[in-house]
Every structure is written in C-alpha cells, then in structure tokens.
Tab-separated table of N, CA and C in Angstrom:
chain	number	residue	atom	x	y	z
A	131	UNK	N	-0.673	27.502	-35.205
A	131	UNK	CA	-1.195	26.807	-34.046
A	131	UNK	C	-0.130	25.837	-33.537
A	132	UNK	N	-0.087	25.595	-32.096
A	132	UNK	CA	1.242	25.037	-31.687
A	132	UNK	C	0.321	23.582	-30.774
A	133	UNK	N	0.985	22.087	-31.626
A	133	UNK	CA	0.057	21.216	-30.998
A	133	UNK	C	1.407	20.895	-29.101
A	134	UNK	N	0.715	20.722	-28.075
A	134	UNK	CA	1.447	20.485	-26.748
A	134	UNK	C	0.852	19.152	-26.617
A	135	UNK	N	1.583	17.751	-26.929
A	135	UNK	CA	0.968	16.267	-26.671
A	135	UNK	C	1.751	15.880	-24.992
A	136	UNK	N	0.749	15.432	-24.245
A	136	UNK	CA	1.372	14.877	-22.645
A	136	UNK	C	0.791	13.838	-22.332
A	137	UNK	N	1.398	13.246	-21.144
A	137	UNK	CA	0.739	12.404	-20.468
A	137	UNK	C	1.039	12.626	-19.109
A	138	UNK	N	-0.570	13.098	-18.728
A	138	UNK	CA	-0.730	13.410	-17.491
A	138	UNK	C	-0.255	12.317	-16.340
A	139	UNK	N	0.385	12.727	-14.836
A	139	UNK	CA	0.828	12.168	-14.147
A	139	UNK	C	-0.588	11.494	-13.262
A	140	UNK	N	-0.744	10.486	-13.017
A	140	UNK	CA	-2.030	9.903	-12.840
A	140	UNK	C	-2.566	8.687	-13.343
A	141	UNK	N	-2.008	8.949	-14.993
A	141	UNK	CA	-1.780	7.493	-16.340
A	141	UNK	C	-1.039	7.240	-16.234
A	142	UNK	N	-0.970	5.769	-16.979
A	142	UNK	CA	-0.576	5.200	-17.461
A	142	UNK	C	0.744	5.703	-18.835
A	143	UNK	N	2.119	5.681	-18.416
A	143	UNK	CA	2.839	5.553	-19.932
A	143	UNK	C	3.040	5.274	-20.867
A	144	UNK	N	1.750	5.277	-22.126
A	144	UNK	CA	1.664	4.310	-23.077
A	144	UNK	C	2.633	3.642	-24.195
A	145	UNK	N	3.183	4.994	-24.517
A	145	UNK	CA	4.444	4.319	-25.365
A	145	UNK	C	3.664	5.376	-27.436
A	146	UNK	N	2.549	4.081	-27.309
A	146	UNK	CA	1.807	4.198	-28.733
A	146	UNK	C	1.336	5.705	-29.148
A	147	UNK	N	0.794	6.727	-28.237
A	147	UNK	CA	0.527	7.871	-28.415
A	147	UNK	C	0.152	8.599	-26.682
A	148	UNK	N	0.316	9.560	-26.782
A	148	UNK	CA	0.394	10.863	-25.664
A	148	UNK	C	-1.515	10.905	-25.052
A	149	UNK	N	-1.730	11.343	-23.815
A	149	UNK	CA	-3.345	10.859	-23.308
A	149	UNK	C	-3.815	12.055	-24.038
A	150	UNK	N	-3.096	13.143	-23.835
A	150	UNK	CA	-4.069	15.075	-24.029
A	150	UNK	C	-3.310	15.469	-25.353
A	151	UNK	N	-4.000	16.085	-25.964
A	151	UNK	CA	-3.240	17.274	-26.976
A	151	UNK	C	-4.084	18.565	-26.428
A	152	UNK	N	-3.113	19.188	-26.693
A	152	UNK	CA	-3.891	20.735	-26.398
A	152	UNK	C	-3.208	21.949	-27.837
A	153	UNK	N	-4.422	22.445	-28.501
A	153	UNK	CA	-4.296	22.881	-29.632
A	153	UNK	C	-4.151	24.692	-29.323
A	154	UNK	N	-2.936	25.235	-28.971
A	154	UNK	CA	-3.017	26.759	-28.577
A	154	UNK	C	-2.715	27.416	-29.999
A	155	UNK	N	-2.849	28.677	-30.183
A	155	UNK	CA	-4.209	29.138	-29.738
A	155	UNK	C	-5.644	29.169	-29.706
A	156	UNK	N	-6.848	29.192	-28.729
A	156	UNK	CA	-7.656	28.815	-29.235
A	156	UNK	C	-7.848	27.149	-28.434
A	157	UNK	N	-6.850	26.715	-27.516
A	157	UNK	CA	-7.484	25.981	-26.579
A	157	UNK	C	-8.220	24.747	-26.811
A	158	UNK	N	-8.011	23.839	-28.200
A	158	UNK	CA	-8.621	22.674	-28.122
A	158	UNK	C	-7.914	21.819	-27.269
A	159	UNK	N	-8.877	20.912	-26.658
A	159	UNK	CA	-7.870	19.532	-25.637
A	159	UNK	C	-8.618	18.637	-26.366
A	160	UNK	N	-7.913	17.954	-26.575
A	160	UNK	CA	-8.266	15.838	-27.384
A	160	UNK	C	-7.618	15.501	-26.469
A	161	UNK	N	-8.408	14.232	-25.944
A	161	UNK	CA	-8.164	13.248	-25.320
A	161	UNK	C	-8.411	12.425	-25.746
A	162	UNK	N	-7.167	11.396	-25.786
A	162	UNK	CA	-7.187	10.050	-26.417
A	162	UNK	C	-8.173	8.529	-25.659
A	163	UNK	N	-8.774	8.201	-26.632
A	163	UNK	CA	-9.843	6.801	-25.758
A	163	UNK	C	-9.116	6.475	-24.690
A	164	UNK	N	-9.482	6.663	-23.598
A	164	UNK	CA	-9.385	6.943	-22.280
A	164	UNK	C	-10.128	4.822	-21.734
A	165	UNK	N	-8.908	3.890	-21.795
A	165	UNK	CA	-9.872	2.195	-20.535
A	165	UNK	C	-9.443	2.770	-19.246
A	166	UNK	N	-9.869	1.779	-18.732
A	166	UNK	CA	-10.282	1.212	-17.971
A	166	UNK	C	-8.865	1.027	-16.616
A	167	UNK	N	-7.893	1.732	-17.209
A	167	UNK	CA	-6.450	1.491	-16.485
A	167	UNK	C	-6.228	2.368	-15.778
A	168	UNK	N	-6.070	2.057	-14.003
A	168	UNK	CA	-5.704	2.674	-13.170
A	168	UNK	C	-3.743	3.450	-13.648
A	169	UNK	N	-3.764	4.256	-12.297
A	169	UNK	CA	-2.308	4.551	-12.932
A	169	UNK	C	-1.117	3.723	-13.228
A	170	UNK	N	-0.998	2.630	-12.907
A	170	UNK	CA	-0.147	1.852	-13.125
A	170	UNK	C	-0.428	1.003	-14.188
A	171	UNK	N	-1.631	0.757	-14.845
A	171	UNK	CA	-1.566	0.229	-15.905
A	171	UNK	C	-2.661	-0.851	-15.836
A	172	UNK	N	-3.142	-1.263	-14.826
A	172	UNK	CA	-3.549	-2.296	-14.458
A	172	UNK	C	-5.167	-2.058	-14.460
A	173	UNK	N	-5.999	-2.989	-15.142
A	173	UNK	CA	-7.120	-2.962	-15.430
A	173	UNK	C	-8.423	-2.939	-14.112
A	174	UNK	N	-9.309	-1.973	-14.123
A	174	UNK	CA	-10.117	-1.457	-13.197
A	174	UNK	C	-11.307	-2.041	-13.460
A	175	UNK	N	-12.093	-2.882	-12.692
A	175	UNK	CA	-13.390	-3.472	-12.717
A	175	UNK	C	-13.538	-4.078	-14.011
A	176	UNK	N	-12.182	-5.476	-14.128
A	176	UNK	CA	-12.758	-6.848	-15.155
A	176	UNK	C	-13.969	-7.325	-15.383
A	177	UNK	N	-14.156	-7.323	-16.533
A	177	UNK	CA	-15.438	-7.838	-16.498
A	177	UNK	C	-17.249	-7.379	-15.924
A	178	UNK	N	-16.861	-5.784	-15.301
A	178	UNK	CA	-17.789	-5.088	-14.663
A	178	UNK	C	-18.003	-4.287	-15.863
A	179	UNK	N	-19.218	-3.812	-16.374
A	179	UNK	CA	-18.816	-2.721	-17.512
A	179	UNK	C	-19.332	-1.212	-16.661
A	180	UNK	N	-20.005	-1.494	-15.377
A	180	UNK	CA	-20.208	0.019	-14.949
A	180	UNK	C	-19.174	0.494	-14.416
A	181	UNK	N	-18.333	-0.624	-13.698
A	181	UNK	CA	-16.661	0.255	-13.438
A	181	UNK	C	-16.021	0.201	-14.173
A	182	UNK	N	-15.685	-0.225	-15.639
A	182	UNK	CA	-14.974	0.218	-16.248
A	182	UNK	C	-15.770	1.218	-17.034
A	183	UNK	N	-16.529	1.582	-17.439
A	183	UNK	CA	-17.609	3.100	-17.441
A	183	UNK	C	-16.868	4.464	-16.957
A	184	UNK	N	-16.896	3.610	-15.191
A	184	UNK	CA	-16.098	5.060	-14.251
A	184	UNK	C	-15.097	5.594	-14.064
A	185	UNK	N	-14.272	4.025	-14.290
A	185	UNK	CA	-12.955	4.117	-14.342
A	185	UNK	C	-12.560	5.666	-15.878
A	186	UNK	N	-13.356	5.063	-16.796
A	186	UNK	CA	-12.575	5.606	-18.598
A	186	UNK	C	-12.940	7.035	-18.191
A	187	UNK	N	-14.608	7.473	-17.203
A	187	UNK	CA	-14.827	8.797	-17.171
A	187	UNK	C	-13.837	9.782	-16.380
A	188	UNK	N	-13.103	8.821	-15.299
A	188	UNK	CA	-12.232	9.446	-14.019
A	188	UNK	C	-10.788	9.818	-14.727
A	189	UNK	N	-10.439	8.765	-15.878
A	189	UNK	CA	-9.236	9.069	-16.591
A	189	UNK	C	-9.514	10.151	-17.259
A	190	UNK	N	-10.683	10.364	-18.418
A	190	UNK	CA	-10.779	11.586	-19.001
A	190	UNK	C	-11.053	12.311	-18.106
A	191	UNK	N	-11.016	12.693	-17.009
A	191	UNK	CA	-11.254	14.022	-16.006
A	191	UNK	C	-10.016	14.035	-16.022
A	192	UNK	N	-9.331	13.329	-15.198
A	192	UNK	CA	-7.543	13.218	-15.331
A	192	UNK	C	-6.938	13.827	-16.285
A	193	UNK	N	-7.074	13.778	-17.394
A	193	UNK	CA	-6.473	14.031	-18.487
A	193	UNK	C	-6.709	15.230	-18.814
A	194	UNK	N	-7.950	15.911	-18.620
A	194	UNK	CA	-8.599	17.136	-18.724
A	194	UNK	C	-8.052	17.927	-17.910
A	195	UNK	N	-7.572	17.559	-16.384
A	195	UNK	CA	-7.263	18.569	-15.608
A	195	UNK	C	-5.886	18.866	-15.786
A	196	UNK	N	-5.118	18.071	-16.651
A	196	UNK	CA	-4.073	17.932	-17.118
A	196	UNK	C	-3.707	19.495	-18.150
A	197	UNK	N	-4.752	19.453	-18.941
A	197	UNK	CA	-4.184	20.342	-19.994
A	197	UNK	C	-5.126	21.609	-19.512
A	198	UNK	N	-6.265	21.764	-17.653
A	198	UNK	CA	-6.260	22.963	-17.417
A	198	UNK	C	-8.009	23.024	-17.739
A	199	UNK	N	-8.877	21.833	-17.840
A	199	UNK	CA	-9.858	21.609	-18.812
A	199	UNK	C	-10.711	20.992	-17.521
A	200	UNK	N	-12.148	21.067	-17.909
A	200	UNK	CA	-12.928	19.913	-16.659
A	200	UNK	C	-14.036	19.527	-17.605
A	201	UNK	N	-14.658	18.939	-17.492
A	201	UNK	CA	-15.990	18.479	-17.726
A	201	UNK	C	-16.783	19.262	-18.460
A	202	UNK	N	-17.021	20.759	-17.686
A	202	UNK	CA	-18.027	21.794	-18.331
A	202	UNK	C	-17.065	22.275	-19.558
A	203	UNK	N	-15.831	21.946	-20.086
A	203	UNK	CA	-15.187	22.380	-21.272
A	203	UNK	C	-15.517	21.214	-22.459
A	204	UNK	N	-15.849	20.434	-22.009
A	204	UNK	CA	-16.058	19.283	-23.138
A	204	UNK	C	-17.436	19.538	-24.550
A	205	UNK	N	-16.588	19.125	-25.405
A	205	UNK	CA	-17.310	19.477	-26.554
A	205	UNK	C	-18.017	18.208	-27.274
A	206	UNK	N	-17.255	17.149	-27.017
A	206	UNK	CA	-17.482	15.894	-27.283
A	206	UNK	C	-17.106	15.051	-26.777
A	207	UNK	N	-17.618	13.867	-26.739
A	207	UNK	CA	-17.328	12.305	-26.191
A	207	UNK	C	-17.812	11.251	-27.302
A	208	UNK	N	-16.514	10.673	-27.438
A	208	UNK	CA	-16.861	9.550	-28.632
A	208	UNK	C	-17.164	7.874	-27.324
A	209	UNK	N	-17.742	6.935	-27.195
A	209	UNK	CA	-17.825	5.996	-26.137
A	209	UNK	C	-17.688	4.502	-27.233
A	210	UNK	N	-16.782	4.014	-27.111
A	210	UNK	CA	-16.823	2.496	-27.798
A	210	UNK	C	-17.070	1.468	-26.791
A	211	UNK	N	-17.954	0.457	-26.700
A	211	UNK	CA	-18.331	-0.575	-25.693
A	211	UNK	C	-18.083	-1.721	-26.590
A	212	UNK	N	-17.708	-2.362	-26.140
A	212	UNK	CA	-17.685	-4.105	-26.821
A	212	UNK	C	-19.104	-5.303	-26.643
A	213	UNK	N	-19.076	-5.555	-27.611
A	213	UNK	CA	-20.665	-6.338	-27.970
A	213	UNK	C	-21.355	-5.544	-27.064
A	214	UNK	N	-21.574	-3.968	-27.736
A	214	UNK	CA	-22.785	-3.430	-27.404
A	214	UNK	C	-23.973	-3.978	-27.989
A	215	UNK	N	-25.114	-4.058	-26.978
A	215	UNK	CA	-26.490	-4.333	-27.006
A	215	UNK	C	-27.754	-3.511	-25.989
A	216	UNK	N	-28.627	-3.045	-27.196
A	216	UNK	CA	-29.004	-2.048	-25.633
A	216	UNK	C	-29.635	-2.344	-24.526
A	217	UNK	N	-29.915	-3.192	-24.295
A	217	UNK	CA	-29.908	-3.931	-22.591
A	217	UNK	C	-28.710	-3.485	-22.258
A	218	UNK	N	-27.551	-2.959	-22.155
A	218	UNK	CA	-26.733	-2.752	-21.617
A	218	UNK	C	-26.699	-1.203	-21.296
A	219	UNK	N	-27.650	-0.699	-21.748
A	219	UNK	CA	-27.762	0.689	-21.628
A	219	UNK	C	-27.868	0.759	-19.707
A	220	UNK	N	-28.504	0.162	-19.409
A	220	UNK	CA	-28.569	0.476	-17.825
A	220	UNK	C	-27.560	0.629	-16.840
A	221	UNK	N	-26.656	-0.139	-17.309
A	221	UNK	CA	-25.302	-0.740	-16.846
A	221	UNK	C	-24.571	0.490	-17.259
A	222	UNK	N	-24.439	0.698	-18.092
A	222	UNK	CA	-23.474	1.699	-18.955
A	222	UNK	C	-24.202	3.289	-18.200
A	223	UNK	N	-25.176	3.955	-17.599
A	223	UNK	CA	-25.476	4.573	-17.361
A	223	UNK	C	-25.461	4.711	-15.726
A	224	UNK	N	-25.630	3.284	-14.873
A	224	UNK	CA	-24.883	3.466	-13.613
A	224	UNK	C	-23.583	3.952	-13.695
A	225	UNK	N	-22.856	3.088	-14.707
A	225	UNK	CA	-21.391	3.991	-14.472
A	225	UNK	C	-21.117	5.357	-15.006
A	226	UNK	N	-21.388	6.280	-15.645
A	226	UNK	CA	-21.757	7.505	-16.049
A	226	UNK	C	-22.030	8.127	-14.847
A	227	UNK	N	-23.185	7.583	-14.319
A	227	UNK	CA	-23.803	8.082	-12.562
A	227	UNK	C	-22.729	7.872	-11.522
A	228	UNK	N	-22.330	6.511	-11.399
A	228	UNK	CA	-21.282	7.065	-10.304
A	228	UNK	C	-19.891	7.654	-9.970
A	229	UNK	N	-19.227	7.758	-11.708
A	229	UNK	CA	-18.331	8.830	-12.051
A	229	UNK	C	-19.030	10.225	-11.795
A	230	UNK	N	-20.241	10.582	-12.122
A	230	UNK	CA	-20.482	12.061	-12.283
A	230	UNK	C	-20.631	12.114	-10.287
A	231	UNK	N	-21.087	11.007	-9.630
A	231	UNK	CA	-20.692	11.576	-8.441
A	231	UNK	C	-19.442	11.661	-7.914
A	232	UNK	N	-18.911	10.904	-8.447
A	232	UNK	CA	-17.482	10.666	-7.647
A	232	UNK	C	-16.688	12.091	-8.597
A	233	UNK	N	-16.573	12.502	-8.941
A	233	UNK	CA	-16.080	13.873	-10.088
A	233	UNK	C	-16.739	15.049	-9.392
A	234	UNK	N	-18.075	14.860	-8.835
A	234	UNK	CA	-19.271	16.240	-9.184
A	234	UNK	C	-19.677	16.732	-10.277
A	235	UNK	N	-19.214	16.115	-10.728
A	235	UNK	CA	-19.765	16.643	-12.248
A	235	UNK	C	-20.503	15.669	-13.132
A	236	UNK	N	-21.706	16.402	-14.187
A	236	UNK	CA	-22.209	15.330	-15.509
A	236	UNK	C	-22.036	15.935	-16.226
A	237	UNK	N	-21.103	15.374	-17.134
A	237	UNK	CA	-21.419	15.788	-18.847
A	237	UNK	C	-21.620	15.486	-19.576
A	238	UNK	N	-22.480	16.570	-20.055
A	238	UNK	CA	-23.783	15.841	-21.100
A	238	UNK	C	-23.297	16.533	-22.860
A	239	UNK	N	-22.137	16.707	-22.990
A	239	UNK	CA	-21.651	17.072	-24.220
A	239	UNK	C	-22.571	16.260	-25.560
A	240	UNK	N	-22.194	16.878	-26.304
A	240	UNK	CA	-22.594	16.040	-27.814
A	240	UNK	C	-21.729	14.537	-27.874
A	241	UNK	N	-22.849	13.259	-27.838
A	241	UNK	CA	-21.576	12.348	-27.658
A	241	UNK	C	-22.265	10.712	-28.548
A	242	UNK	N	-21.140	10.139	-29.013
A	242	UNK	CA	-21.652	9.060	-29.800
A	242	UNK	C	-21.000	7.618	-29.110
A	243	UNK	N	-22.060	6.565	-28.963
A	243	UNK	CA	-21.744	5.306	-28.300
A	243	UNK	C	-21.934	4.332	-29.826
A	244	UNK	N	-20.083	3.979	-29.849
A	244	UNK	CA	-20.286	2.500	-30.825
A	244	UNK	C	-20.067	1.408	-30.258
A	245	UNK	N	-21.059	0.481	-30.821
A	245	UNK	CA	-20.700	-0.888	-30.949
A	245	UNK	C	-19.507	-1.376	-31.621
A	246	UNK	N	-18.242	-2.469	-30.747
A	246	UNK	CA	-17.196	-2.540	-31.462
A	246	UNK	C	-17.008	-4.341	-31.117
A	247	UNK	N	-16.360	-4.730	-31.631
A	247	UNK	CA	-16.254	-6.384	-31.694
A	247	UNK	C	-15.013	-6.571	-30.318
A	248	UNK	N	-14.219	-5.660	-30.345
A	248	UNK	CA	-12.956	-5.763	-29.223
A	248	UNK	C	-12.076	-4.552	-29.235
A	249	UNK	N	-11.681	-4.122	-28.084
A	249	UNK	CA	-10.371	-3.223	-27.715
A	249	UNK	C	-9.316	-3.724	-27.771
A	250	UNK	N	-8.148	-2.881	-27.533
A	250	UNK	CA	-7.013	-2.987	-26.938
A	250	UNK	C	-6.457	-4.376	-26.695
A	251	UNK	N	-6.954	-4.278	-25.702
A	251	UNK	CA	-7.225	-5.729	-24.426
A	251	UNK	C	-8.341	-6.407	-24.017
A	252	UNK	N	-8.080	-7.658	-24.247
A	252	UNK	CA	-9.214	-8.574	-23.922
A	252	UNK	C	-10.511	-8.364	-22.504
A	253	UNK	N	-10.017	-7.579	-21.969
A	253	UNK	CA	-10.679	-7.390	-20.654
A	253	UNK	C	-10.995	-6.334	-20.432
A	254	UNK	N	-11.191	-5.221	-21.520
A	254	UNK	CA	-11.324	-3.784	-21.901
A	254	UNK	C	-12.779	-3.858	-22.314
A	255	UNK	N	-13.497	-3.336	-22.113
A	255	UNK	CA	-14.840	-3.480	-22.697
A	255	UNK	C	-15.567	-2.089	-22.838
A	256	UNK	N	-14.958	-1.079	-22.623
A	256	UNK	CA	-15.377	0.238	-22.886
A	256	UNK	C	-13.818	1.108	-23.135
A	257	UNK	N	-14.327	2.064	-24.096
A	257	UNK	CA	-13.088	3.573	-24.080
A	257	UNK	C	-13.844	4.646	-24.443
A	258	UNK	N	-13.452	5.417	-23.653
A	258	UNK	CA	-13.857	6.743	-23.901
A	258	UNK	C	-13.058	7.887	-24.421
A	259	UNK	N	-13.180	8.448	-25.673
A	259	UNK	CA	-12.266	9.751	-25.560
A	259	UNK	C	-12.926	10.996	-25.973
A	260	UNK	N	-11.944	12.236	-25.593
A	260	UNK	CA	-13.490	13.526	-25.769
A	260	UNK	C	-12.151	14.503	-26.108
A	261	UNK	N	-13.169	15.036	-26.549
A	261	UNK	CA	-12.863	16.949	-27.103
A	261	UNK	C	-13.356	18.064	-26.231
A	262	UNK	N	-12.602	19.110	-25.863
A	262	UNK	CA	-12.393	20.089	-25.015
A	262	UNK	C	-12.300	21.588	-25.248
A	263	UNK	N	-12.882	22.649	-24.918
A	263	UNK	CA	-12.594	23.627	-25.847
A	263	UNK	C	-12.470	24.569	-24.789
A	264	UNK	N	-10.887	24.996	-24.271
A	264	UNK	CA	-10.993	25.820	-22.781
A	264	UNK	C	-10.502	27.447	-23.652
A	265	UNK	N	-11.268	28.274	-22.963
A	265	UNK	CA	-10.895	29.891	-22.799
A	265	UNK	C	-11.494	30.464	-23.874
C-alpha cells in the first residue's frame, strides 16, 4: 500500500503534519482535525462556535476534494469542541446546517463529539477530522 500525504491548495501550510493522506490501493483518505483557519491561516468566526463548526466542515470538504473524495465518501468524523456542554448542542448543529448548505451536502457518517479542555490555539474551539473511503 503506497501512503500519498498533501496539503491541499486552499489550507493553510502547517509545517507539523500534511491535511489528506490517501491510502492506494483501496482508496482510504484521512483527514487531519481540520479549525477553524481560513487559507491563510487566520482564524474564522472567534469566539462563534457555529462558524467555526462551518468553517472545520468547509476545510474537510477542501481537503476531501483534494485527494478526489466528497462528503458521500466519508466513513467517519471524529469532532473535538472545547468545554463541551450539551446546551451547546444547538449551536454546534446550526453550524453543521449551514456548512451542509453552503457545500450541498450532509454527512451523516459514523461520528464521535469529544469534550476537550483546549486546542491548538486559544481561539480554536472546535476540530474536525474524518475518514474517507473513495472507489
């Protein structure tokens, strides 16, 4: 199996690790926890957690279309939120909603939301990353 690690043009250049792997043959895509960072790097709806929600879902589309993958290929979604509480479920589900419009797409893959104390960056309050299984 031959691993292909990139970073789609769209992201951010991280440095620390590559956004997509794509696992040929056999077509797995990993995508790495996907904030809140437009392409230049720069943080998308501070302090909002439904745009940064849309923002992490629009990057993993990004990243997906990268290695050839969309939405309906996804196998999983792992979601980390910071001082999750579920009152926040509402919030966290507008942004889900207005990524799946702004995309056309919902995916409803097999997917797990943790509670985490902090990201990355102080002003990060969600990441998303998912698994892909094209052809």
């Amino acid at each position: 199996m031959t691993i292909t690690l990139t970073n789609p043009a769209g992201l951010p250049e991280v440095g620390a690790y590559h956004h997509v792997a794509v696992a040929s043959p056999g077509r797995l895509v990993f995508v790495a926890g996907q904030v809140s960072w437009d392409a230049d790097g720069v943080t998308v709806g501070a302090g909002d957690l439904a745009a940064q929600v849309e923002q992490c879902y629009v990057n993993v589309a990004t990243s997906l279309a990268a290695a050839g993958a969309t939405f309906d290929d996804l196998v999983r979604l792992t979601v980390y939120v910071v001082d999750w509480t579920p009152d926040k479920l509402p919030v966290f589900l507008e942004g889900v909603a207005r990524a799946a419009a702004r995309l056309g797409s919902t995916p409803a893959p097999p997917a797990t939301l943790i509670g985490v104390a902090a990201l990355d960056v102080p002003e990060h309050l969600v990441e998303v990353e998912a698994t892909a299984a094209v052809g």
